[in-house]
Tab-separated table of C-alpha atoms in Angstrom:
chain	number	residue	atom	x	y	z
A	1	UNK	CA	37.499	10.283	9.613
A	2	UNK	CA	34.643	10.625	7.586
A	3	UNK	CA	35.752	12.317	4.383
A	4	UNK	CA	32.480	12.210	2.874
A	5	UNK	CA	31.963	15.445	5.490
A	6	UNK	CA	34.580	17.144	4.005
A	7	UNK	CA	32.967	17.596	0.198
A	8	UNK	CA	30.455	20.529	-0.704
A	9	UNK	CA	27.980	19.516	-3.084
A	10	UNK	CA	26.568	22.183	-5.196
A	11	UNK	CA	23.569	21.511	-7.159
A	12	UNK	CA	23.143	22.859	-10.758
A	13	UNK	CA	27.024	23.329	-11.603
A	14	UNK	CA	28.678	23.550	-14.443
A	15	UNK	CA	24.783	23.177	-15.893
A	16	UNK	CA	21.440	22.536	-14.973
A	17	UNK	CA	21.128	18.848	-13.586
A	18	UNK	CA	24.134	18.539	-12.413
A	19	UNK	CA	25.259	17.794	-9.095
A	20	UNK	CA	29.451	18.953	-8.785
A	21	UNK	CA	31.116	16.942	-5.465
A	22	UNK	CA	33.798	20.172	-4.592
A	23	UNK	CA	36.717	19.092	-2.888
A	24	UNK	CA	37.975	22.259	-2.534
A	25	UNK	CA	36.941	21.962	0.890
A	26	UNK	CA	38.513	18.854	1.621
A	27	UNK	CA	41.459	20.329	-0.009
A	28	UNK	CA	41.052	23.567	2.817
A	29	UNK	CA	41.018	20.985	5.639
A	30	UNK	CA	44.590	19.868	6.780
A	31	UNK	CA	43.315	17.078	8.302
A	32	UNK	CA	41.146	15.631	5.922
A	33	UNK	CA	43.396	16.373	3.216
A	34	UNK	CA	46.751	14.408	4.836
A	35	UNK	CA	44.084	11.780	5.929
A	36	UNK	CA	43.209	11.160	1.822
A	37	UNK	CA	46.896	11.164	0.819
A	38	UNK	CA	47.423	7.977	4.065
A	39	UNK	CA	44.372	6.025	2.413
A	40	UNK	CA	46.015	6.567	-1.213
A	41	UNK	CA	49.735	5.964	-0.583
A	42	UNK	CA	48.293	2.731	1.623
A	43	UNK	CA	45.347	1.583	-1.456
A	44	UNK	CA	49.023	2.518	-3.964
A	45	UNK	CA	51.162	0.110	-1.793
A	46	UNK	CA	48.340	-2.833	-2.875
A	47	UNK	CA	49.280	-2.287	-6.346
A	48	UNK	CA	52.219	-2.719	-8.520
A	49	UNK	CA	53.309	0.502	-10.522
A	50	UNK	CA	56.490	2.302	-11.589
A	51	UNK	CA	54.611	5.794	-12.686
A	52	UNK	CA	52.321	7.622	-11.849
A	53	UNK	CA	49.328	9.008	-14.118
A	54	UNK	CA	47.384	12.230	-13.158
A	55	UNK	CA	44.584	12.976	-15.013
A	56	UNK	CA	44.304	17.480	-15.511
A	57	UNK	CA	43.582	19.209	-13.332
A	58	UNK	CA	42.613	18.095	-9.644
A	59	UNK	CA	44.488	14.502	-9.878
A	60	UNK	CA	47.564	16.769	-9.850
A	61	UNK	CA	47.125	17.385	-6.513
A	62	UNK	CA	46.617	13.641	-5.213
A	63	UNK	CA	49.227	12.406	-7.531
A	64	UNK	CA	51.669	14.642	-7.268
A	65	UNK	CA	51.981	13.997	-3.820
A	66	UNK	CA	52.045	10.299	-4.204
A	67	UNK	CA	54.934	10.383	-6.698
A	68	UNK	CA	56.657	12.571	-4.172
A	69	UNK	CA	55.806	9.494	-1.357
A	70	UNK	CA	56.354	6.484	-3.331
A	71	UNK	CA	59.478	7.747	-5.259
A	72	UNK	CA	57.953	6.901	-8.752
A	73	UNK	CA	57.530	9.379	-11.781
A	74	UNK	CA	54.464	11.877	-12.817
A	75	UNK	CA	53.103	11.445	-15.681
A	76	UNK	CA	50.616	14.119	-16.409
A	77	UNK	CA	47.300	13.736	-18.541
A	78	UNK	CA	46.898	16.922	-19.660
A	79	UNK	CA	43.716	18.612	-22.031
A	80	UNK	CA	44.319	19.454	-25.939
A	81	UNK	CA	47.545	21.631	-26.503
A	82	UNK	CA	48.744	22.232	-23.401
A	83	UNK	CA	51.876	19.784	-23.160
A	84	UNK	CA	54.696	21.713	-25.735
A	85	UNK	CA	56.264	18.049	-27.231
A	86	UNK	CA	54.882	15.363	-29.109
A	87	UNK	CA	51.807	14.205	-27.797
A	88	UNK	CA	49.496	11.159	-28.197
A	89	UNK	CA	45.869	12.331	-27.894
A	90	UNK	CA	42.170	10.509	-27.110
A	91	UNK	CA	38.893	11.996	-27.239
A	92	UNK	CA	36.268	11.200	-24.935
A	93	UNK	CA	33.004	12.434	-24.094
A	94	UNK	CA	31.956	14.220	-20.636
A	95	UNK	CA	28.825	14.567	-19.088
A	96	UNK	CA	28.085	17.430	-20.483
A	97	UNK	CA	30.350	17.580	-23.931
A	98	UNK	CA	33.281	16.771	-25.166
A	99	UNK	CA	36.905	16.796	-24.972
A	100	UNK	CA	40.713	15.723	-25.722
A	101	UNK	CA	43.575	14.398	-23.034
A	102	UNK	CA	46.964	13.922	-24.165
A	103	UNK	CA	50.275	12.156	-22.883
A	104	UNK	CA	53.681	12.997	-24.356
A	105	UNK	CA	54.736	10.289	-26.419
A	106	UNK	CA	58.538	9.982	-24.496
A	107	UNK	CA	56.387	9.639	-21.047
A	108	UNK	CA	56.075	5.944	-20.826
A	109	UNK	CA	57.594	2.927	-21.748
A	110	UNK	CA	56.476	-0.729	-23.439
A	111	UNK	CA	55.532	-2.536	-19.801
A	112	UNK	CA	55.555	0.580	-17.942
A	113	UNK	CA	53.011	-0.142	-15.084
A	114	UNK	CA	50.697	2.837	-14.753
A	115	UNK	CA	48.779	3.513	-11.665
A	116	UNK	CA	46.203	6.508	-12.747
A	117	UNK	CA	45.073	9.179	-10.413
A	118	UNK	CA	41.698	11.437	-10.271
A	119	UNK	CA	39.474	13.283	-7.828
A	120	UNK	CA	36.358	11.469	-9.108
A	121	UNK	CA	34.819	8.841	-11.515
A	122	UNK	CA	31.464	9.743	-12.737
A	123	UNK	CA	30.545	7.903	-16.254
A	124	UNK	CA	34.306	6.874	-16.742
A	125	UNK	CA	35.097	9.168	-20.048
A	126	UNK	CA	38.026	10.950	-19.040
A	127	UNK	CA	39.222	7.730	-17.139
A	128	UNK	CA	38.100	5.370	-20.158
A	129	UNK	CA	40.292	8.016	-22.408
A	130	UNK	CA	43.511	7.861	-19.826
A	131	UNK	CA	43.985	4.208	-19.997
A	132	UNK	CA	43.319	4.006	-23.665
A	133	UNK	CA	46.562	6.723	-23.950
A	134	UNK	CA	48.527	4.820	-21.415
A	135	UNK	CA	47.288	1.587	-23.610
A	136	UNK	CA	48.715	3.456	-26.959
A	137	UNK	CA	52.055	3.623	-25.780
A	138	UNK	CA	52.047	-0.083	-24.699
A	139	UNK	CA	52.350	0.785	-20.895
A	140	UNK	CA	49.864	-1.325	-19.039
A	141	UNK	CA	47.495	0.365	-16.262
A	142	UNK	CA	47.882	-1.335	-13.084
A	143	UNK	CA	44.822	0.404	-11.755
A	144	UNK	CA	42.788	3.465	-11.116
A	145	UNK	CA	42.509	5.401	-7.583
A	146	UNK	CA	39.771	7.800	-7.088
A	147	UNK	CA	38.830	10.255	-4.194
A	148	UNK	CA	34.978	9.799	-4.936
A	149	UNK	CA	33.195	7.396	-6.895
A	150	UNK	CA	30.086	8.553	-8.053
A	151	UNK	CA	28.211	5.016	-7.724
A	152	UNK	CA	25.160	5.524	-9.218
A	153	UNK	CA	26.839	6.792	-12.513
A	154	UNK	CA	28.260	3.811	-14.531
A	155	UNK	CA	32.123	4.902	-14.761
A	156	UNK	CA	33.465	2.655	-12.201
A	157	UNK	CA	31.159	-0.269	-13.590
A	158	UNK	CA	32.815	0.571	-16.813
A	159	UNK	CA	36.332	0.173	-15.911
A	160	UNK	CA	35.776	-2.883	-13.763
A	161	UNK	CA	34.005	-4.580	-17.038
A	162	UNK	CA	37.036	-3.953	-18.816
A	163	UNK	CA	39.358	-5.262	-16.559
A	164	UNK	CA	40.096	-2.397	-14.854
A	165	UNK	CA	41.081	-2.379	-10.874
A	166	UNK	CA	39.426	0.715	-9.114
A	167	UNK	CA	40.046	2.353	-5.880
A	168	UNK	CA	38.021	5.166	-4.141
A	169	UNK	CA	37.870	6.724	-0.919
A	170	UNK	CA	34.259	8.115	-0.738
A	171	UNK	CA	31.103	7.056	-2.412
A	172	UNK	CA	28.499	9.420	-3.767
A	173	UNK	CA	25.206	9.506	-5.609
A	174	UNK	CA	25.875	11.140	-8.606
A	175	UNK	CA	22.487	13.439	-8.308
């Protein structure tokens, strides 16, 4: 199946230059959608892991799911204030600002091994932020899977240059 099909790209959004990869669309699409979750339950069964990380909001829905298939815990990455116990937090910087993820500080363990889920990687802030949280509670992150990798944007090369293992089912251009 080619996935790659499946994803509207509209130009200009959330600002001017710009180029947002929807996957609502895969998402409306039975097929593609339960063909993604087979590629990212058979990429999770490469890697070792005993939780899950989903990074707010859309790698809820991959993640979720995967938890569900591989019997292992959700952790969720959630923005600034939104998780109601004691929190760690990072701040990272987007392609167009800035924001805050947090983890709560009971959700992982010393040698927890963390495999972190997203719809896309694009210059690798938000993920850069997630494995710095999952680093600050001394889990370890076993690697990174990713609906679309938006190659000619340097997140992925980030990630890889820090060690990082990365998995992605589509590649884009990022403009």
């Amino acid at each position: 199946m080619k996935l790659e099909k499946t994803i509207r790209s509209i130009p200009n959004y959330p600002k001017k230059g710009i180029l947002f990869r929807d996957i609502t669309s895969l998402l409306e699409n039975k097929k593609a959608f339960n063909y993604t979750i087979k590629k990212m339950r058979f990429i999770s069964s490469k890697v070792k892991f005993n939780k899950i990380a989903a990074i707010e909001s859309r790698g809820f829905i991959f993640a979720s799911v995967l938890s569900f298939l591989t019997k292992k815990p959700l952790i969720l990455l959630r923005k600034k204030n939104k998780l109601p116990g004691k929190t760690i937090s990072q701040k990272f910087k987007l392609e167009y600002g800035y924001d805050t993820i947090e983890i709560h500080k009971s959700s992982l363990k010393k040698n927890d091994k963390v495999l972190i889920i997203d719809d896309l990687i694009a210059t690798g802030g938000t993920a850069l932020a997630a494995a710095k949280l999952v680093e600050k509670t001394k889990a370890k992150v076993s690697g990174f899977v990713f609906l679309i990798d938006l190659f000619d944007l340097p997140g992925n090369k980030k990630l890889i240059a820090k060690g990082y293992k990365t998995f992605s089912l589509i590649k884009f251009p990022g403009h």
